[in-house]
Short mmCIF file of C-alpha atoms and ligand atoms in Angstrom, two decimals:
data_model
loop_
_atom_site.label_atom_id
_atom_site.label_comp_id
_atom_site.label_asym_id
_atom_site.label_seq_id
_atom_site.Cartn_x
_atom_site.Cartn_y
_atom_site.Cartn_z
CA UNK A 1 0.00 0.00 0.00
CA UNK A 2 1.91 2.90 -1.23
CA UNK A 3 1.09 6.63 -1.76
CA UNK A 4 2.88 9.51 -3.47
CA UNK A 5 2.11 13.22 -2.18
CA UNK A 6 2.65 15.38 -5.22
CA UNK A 7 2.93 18.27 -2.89
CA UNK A 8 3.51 21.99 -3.47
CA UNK A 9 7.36 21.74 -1.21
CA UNK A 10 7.85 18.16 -2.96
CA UNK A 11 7.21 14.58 -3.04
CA UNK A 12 5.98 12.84 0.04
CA UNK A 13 6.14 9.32 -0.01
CA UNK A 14 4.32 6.97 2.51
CA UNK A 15 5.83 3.41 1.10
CA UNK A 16 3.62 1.22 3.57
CA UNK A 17 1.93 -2.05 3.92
CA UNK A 18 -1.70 -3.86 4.37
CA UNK A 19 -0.18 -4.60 7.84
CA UNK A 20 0.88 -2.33 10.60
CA UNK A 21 3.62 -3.92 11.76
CA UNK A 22 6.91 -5.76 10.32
CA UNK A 23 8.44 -9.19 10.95
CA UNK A 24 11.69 -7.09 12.17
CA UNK A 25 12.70 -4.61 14.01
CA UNK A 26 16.24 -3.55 12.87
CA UNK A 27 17.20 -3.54 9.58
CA UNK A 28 20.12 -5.47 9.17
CA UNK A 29 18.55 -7.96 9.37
CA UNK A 30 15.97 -7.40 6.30
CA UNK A 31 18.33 -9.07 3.73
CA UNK A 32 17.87 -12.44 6.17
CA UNK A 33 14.05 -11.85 5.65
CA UNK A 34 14.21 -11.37 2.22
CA UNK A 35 16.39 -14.60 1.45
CA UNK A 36 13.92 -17.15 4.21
CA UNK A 37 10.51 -15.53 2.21
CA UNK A 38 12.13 -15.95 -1.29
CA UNK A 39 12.28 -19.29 -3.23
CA UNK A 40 14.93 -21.92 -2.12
CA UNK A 41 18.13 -21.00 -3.64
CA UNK A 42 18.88 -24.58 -4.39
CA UNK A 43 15.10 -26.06 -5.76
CA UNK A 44 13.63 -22.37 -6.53
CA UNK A 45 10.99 -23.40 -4.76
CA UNK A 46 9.01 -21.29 -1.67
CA UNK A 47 9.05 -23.59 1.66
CA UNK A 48 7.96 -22.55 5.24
CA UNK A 49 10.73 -24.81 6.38
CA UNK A 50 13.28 -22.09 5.55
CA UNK A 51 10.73 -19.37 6.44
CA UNK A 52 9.75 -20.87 9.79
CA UNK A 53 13.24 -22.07 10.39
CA UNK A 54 14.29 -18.16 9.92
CA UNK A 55 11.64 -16.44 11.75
CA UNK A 56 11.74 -18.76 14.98
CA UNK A 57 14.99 -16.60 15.61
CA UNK A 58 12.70 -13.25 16.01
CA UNK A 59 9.69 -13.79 18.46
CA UNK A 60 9.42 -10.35 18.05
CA UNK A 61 7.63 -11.20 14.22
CA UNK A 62 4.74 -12.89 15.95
CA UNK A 63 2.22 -9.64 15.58
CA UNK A 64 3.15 -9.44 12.28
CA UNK A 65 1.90 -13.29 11.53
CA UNK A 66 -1.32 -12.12 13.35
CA UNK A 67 -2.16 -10.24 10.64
CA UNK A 68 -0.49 -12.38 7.59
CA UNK A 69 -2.55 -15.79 9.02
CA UNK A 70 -5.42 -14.27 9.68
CA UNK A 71 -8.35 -13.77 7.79
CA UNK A 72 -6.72 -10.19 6.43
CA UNK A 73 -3.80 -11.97 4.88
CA UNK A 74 -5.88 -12.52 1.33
CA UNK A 75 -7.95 -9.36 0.99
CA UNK A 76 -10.56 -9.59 -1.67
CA UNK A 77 -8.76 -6.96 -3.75
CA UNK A 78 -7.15 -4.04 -3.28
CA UNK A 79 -10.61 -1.74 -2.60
CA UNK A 80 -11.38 -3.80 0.48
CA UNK A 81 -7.58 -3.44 1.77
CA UNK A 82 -6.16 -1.26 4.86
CA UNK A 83 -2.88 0.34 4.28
CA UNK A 84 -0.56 1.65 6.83
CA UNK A 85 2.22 3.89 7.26
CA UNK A 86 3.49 1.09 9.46
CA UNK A 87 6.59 3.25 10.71
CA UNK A 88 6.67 6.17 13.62
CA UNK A 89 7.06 9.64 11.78
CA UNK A 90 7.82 12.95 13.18
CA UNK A 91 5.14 16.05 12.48
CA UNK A 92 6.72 19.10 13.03
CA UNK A 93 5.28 22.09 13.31
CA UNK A 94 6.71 25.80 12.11
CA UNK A 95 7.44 26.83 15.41
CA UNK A 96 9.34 23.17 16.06
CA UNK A 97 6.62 21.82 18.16
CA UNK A 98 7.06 17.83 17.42
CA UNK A 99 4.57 15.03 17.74
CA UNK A 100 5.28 11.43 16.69
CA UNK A 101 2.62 9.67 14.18
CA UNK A 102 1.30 6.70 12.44
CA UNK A 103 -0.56 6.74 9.13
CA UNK A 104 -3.46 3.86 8.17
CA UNK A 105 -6.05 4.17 5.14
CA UNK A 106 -9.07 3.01 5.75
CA UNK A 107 -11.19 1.74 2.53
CA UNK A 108 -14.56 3.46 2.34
CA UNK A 109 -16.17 0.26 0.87
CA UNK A 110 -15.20 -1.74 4.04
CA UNK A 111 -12.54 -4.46 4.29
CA UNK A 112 -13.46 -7.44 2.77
CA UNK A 113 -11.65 -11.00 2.58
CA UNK A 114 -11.64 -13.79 0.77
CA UNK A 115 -11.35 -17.49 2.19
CA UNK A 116 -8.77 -19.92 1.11
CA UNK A 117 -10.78 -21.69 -0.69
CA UNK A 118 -12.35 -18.45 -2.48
CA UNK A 119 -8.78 -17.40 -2.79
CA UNK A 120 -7.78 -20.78 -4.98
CA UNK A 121 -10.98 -20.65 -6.98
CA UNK A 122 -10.53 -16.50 -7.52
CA UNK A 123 -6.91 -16.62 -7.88
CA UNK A 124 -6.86 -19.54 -9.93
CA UNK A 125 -9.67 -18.20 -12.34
CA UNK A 126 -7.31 -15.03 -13.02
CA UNK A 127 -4.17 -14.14 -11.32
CA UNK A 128 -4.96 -10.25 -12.06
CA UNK A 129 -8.07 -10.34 -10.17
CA UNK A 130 -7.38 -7.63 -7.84
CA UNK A 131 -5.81 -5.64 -10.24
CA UNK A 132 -8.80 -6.24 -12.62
CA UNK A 133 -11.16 -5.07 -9.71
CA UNK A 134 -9.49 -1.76 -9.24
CA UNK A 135 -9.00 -1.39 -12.86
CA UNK A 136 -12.82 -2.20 -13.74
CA UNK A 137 -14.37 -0.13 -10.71
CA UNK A 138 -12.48 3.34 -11.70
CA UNK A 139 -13.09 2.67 -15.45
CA UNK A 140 -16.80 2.04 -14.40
CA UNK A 141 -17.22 5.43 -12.24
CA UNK A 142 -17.20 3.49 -9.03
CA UNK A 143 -13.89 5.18 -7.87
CA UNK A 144 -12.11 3.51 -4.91
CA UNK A 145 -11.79 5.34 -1.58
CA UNK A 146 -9.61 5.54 1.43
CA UNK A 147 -10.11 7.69 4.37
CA UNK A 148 -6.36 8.59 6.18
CA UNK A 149 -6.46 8.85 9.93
CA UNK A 150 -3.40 9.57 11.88
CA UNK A 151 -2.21 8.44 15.48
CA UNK A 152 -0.33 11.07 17.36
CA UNK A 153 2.28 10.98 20.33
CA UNK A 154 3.85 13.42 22.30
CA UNK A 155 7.61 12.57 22.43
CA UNK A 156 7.38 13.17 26.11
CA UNK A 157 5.68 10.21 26.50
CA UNK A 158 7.53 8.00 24.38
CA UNK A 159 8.59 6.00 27.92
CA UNK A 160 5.26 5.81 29.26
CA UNK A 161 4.24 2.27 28.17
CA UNK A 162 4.83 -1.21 28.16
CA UNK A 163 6.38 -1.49 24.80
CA UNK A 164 8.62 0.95 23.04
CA UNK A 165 6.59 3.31 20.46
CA UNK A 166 9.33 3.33 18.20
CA UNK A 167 9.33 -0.35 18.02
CA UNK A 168 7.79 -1.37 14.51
CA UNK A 169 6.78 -4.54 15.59
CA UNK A 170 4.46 -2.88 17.58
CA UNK A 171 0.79 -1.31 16.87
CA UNK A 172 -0.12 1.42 19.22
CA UNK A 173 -3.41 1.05 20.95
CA UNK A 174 -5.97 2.96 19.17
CA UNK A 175 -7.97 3.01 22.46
CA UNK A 176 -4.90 5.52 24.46
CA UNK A 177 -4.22 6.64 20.95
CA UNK A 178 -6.92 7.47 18.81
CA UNK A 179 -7.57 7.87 15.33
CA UNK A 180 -7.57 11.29 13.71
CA UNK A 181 -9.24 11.50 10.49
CA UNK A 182 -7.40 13.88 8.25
CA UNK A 183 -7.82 13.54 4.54
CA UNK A 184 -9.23 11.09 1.93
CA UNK A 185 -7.58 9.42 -1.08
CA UNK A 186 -9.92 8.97 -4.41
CA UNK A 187 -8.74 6.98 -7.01
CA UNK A 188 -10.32 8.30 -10.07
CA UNK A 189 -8.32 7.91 -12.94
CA UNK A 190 -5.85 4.91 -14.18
CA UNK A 191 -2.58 5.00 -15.62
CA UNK A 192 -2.25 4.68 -19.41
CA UNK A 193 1.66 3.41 -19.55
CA UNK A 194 2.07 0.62 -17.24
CA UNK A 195 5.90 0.90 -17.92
CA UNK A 196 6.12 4.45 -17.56
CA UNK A 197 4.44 4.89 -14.52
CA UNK A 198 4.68 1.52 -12.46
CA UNK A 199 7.92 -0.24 -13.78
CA UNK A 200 9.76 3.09 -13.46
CA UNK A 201 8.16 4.45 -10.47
CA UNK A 202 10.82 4.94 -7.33
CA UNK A 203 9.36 5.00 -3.74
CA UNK A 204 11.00 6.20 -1.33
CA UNK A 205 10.71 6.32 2.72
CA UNK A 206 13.49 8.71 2.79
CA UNK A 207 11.19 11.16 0.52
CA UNK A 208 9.22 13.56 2.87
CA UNK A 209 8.48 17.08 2.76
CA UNK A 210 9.16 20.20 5.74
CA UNK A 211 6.53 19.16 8.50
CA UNK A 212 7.02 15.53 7.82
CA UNK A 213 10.33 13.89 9.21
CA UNK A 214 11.54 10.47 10.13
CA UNK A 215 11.99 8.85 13.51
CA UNK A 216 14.27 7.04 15.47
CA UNK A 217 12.93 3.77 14.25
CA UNK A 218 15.75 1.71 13.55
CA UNK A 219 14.00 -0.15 11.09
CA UNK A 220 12.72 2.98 9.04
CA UNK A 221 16.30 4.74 9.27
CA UNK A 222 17.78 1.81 7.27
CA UNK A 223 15.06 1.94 4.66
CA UNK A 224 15.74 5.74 4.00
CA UNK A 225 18.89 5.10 2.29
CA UNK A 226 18.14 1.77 1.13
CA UNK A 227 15.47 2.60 -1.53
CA UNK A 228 17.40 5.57 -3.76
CA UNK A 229 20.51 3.09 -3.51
CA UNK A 230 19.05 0.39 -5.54
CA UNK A 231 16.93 2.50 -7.65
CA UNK A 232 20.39 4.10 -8.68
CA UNK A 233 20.98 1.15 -9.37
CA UNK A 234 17.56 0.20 -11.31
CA UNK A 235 16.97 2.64 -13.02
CA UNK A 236 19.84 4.50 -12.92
CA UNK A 237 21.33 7.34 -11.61
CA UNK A 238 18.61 10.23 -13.12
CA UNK A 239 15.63 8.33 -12.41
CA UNK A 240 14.65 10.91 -10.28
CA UNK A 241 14.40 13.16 -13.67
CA UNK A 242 11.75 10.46 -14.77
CA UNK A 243 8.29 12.46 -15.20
CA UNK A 244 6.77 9.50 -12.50
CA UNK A 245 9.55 10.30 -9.97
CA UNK A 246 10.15 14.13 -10.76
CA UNK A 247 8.29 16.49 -8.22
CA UNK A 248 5.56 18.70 -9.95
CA UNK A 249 6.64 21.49 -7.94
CA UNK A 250 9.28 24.12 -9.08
CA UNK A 251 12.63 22.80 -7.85
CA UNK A 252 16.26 23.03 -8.57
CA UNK A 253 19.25 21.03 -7.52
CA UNK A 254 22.57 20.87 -8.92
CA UNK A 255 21.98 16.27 -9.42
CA UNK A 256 23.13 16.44 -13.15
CA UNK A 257 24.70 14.21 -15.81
CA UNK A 258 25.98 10.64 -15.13
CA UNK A 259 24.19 7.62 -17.19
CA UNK A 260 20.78 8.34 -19.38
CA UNK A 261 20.68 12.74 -18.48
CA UNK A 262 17.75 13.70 -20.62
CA UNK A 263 18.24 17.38 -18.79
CA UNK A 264 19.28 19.55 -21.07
CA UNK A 265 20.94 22.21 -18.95
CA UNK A 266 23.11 25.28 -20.18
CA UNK A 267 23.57 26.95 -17.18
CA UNK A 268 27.17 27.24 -16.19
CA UNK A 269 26.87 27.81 -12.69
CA UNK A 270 26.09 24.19 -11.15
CA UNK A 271 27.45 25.06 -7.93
CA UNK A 272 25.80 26.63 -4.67
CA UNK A 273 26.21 29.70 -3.82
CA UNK A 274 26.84 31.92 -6.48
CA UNK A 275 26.95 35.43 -7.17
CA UNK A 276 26.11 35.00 -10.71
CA UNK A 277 23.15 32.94 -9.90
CA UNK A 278 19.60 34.27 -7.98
CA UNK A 279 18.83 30.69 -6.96
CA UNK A 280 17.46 30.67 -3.46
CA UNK A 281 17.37 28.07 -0.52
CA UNK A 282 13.85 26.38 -0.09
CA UNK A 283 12.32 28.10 3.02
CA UNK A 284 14.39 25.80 6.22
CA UNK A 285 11.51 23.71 7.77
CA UNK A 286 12.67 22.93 11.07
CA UNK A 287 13.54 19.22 12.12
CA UNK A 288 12.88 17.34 15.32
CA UNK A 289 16.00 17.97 17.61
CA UNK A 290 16.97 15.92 20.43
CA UNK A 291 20.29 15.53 22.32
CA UNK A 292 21.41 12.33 23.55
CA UNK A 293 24.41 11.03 25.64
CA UNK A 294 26.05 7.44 26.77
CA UNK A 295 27.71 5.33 24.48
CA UNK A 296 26.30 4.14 21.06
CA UNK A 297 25.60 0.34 20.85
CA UNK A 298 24.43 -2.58 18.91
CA UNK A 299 21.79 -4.51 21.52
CA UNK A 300 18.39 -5.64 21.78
CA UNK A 301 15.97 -3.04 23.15
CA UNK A 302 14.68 -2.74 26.99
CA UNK A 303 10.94 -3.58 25.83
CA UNK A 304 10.88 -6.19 23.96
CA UNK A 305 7.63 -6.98 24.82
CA UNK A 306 7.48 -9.48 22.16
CA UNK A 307 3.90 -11.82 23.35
CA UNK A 308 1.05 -9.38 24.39
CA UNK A 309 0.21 -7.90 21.90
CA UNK A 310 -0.27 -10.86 19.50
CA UNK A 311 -2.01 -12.69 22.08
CA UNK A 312 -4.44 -9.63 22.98
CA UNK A 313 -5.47 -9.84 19.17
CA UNK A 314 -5.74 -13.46 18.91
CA UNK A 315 -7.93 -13.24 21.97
CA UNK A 316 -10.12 -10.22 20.46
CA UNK A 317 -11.01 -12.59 17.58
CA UNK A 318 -14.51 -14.82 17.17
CA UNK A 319 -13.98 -18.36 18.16
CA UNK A 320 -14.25 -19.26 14.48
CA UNK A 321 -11.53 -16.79 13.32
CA UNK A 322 -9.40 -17.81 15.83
CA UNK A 323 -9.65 -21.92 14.72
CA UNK A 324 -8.40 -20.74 11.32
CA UNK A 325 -5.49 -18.97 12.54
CA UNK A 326 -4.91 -22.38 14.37
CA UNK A 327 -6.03 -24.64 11.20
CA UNK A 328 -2.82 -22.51 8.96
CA UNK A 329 -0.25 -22.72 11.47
CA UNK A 330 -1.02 -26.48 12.09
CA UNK A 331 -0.73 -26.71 8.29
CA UNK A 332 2.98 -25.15 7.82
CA UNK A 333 4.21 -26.16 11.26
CA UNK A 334 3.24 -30.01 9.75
CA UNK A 335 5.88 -29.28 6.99
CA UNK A 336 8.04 -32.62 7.26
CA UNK A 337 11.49 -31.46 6.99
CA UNK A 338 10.51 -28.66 10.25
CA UNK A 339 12.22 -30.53 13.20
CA UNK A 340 10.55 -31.09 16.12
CA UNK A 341 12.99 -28.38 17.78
CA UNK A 342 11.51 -25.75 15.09
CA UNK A 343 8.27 -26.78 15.80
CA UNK A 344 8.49 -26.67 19.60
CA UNK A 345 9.73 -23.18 19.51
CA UNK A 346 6.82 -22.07 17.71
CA UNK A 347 4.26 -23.95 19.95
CA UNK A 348 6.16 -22.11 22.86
CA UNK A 349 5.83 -18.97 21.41
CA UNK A 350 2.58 -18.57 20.82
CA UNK A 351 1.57 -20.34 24.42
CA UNK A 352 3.39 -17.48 25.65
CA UNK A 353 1.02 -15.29 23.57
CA UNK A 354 -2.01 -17.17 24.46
CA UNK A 355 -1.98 -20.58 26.59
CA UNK A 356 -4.83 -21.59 24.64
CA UNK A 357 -3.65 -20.94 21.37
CA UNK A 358 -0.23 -23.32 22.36
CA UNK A 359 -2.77 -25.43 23.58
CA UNK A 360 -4.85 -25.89 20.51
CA UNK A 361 -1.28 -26.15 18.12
CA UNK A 362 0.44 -28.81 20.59
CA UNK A 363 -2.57 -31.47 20.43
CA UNK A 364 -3.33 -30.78 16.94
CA UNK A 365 0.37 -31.69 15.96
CA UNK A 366 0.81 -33.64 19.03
CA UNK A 367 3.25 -32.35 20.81
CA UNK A 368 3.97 -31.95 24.00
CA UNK A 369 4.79 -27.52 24.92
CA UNK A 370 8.24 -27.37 26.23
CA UNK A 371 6.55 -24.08 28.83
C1 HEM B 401 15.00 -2.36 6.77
C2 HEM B 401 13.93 -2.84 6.20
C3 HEM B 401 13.66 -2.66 4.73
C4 HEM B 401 14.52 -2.49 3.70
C5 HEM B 401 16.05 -2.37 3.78
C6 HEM B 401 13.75 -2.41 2.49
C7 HEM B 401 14.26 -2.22 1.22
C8 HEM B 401 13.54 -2.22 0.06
C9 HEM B 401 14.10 -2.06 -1.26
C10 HEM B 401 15.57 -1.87 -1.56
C11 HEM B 401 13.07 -2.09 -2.13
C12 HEM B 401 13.17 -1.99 -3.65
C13 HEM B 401 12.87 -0.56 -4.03
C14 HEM B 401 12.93 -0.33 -5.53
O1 HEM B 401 13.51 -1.12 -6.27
O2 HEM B 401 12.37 0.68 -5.98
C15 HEM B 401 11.86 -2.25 -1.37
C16 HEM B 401 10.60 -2.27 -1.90
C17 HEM B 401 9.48 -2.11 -1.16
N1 HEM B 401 9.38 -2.16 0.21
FE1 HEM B 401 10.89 -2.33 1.48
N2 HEM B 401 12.42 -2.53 2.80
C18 HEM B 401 12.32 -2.70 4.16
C19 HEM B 401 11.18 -2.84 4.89
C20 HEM B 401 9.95 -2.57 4.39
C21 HEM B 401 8.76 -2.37 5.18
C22 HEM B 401 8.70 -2.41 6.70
C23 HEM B 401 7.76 -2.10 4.31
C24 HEM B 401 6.34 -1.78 4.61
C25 HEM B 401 6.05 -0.86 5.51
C26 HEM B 401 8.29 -2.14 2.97
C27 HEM B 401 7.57 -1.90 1.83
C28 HEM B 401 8.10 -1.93 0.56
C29 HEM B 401 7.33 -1.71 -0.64
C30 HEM B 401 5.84 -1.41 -0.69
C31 HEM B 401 8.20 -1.82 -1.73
C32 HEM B 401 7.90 -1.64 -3.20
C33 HEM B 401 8.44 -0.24 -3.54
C34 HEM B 401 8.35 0.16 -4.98
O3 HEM B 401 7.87 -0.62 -5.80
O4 HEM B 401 8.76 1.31 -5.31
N3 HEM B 401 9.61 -2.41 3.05
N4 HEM B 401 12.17 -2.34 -0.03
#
């Protein structure tokens, strides 16, 4: 679920998800991730053994499986689908006031599933289906919708609770933090060059606008740098000049030549300041300041916190939701070539989510919890 801001200071880029939270919560280890959810190097082929093998390193990814198991991991299309922001953000305002915040979308039309059986008979039918459905519904006039809401924190208060805000394995409860509605997204038109404007389209994390800033979120401070570096690499060093990518905004930067320039420039002062040149500084925006001392180092975080909030979701589902949550974990964790180590780690994670839920796994695949 991603969103560009063609905004009048520049592009604003909110490169999210359909869930609010991520299987990790630093990003070195997102190559790791990458490598366990792709295809087996050696048969090309996707197996939870590797996946569940991986991931029974990070407890800290059960939340995110709450959402990718449950009945939201196949959404009908993409009308019926949340988005989120997923990350912390900073607002800032003129005077430098600061508030932390979350994005989410919330479809108009309601979010609607499909079963896994409706998924093998939909998918199967057409592969495209969802992008069919969107295509089909704003060609018809029926243009999809999303409300955006907005959780906000003061950074005072960033100590206050059980788990740490910043922590984007986390969700952070709407009930202490509501939802602000803010703006609305309409979808009424469709792109007429797929290539143009989806193969060459660059989204970026690290693009955001004065007002909007990043946080401390270790995860989300890797992925600013890590998107332009392999669209460099992509697309190419001037993608940025790329109509999809370019802001509509007047702008002026002194990024030229290298590979593919379609900039015709004759200017010959490409160097800041000048004399000979009127070109101005952008208004400054200020940016979230904070001071910090003690030593910098590589550890796990104070809160991990990593079992209550999956199990307070698992436990806020309908008995019948919650049996197929069970019924797909019983149905990976049975993968043969899982050892029975692998598989007692997982039963002992989620008991320590939910007793009931390690319960329910551990007869099903008969065995016994090691908690
Ligand atoms: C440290 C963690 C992460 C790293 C290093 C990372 C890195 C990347 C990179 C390099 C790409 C390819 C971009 C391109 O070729 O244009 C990508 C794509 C993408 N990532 Fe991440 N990612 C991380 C975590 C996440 C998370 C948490 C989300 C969701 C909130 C996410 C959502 C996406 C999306 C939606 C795309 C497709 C972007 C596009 O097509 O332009 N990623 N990621």
């Amino acid at each position: 679920m991603l969103r560009r801001f063609f905004l009048e200071c520049g592009n604003f880029d909110l490169v999210g998800n359909n869930t609010p939270v991520f299987f990790i919560r630093d990003g070195i280890q997102f190559p790791d991730v990458v490598h366990a959810l792709k295809p087996n190097p050696k048969t090309n082929i996707q197996e939870y053994w590797r996946i569940l093998d991986y991931m029974s390193h990070l407890p800290e990814s059960l939340l995110t499986w709450c959402w990718m198991f449950d009945d939201v991991g196949i959404p009908q299309d993409y009308r019926h689908m949340e988005g989120f922001g997923v990350h912390t953000y900073t607002l800032v305002s003129k005077s430098g006031k600061v508030l932390f915040v979350k994005f989410h979308w919330k479809p108009t039309c309601g979010i609607k599933n499909l079963t896994d059986e409706e998924a093998k008979v939909v998918g199967g039918a057409n592969h495209s289906h969802a992008t069919k459905d969107l295509h089909d519904a704003i060609a018809s006039g029926n243009y999809p919708e999303w409300k955006l809401f907005i959780q906000t924190m003061d950074p005072a208060d960033e100590d206050k609770f059980d788990f740490d805000p910043l922590d984007v394995t986390k969700i952070w409860p709407e009930d202490i933090l509501p939802l602000q509605p803010v703006g609305r997204l309409v979808l009424n038109r469709t792109i007429d060059n797929f290539f143009n404007e989806t193969e060459q389209l660059a989204f970026n994390p690290g693009l955001v606008v004065p007002g909007i800033y990043y946080s401390d979120d270790k995860l989300l401070q890797c992925r600013i740098f890590a998107y332009g570096d392999t669209q460099r690499h992509r697309l190419g060093p001037n993608y940025l000049q790329l109509p999809v990518n370019a802001p509509k905004c007047a702008h002026h930067n002194n990024h030229h030549e290298g590979f593919m320039n379609f900039m015709h420039r004759d200017e010959e002062i490409n160097y800041y300041p000048s004399k000979f040149d009127p070109v101005r500084c952008a208004e400054k925006a200020p940016i979230p300041n904070k001071s910090y001392t003690g030593i910098r180092t590589k550890c796990i975080i104070k809160k991990e916190n990593n079992f209550k909030q999956p199990g307070d979701r698992y436990r806020s589902w309908a008995p019948d939701r919650q049996d197929r949550f069970v019924k797909r974990w019983v149905e990976i964790l049975s993968e043969p070539r899982l050892t029975h180590e692998i598989r007692g780690i997982w039963i002992s994670y989620w008991s320590q989510a939910d007793r009931s839920l390690g319960q329910k796994l551990a007869s099903r695949l008969n065995v016994r919890p090691s908690i």
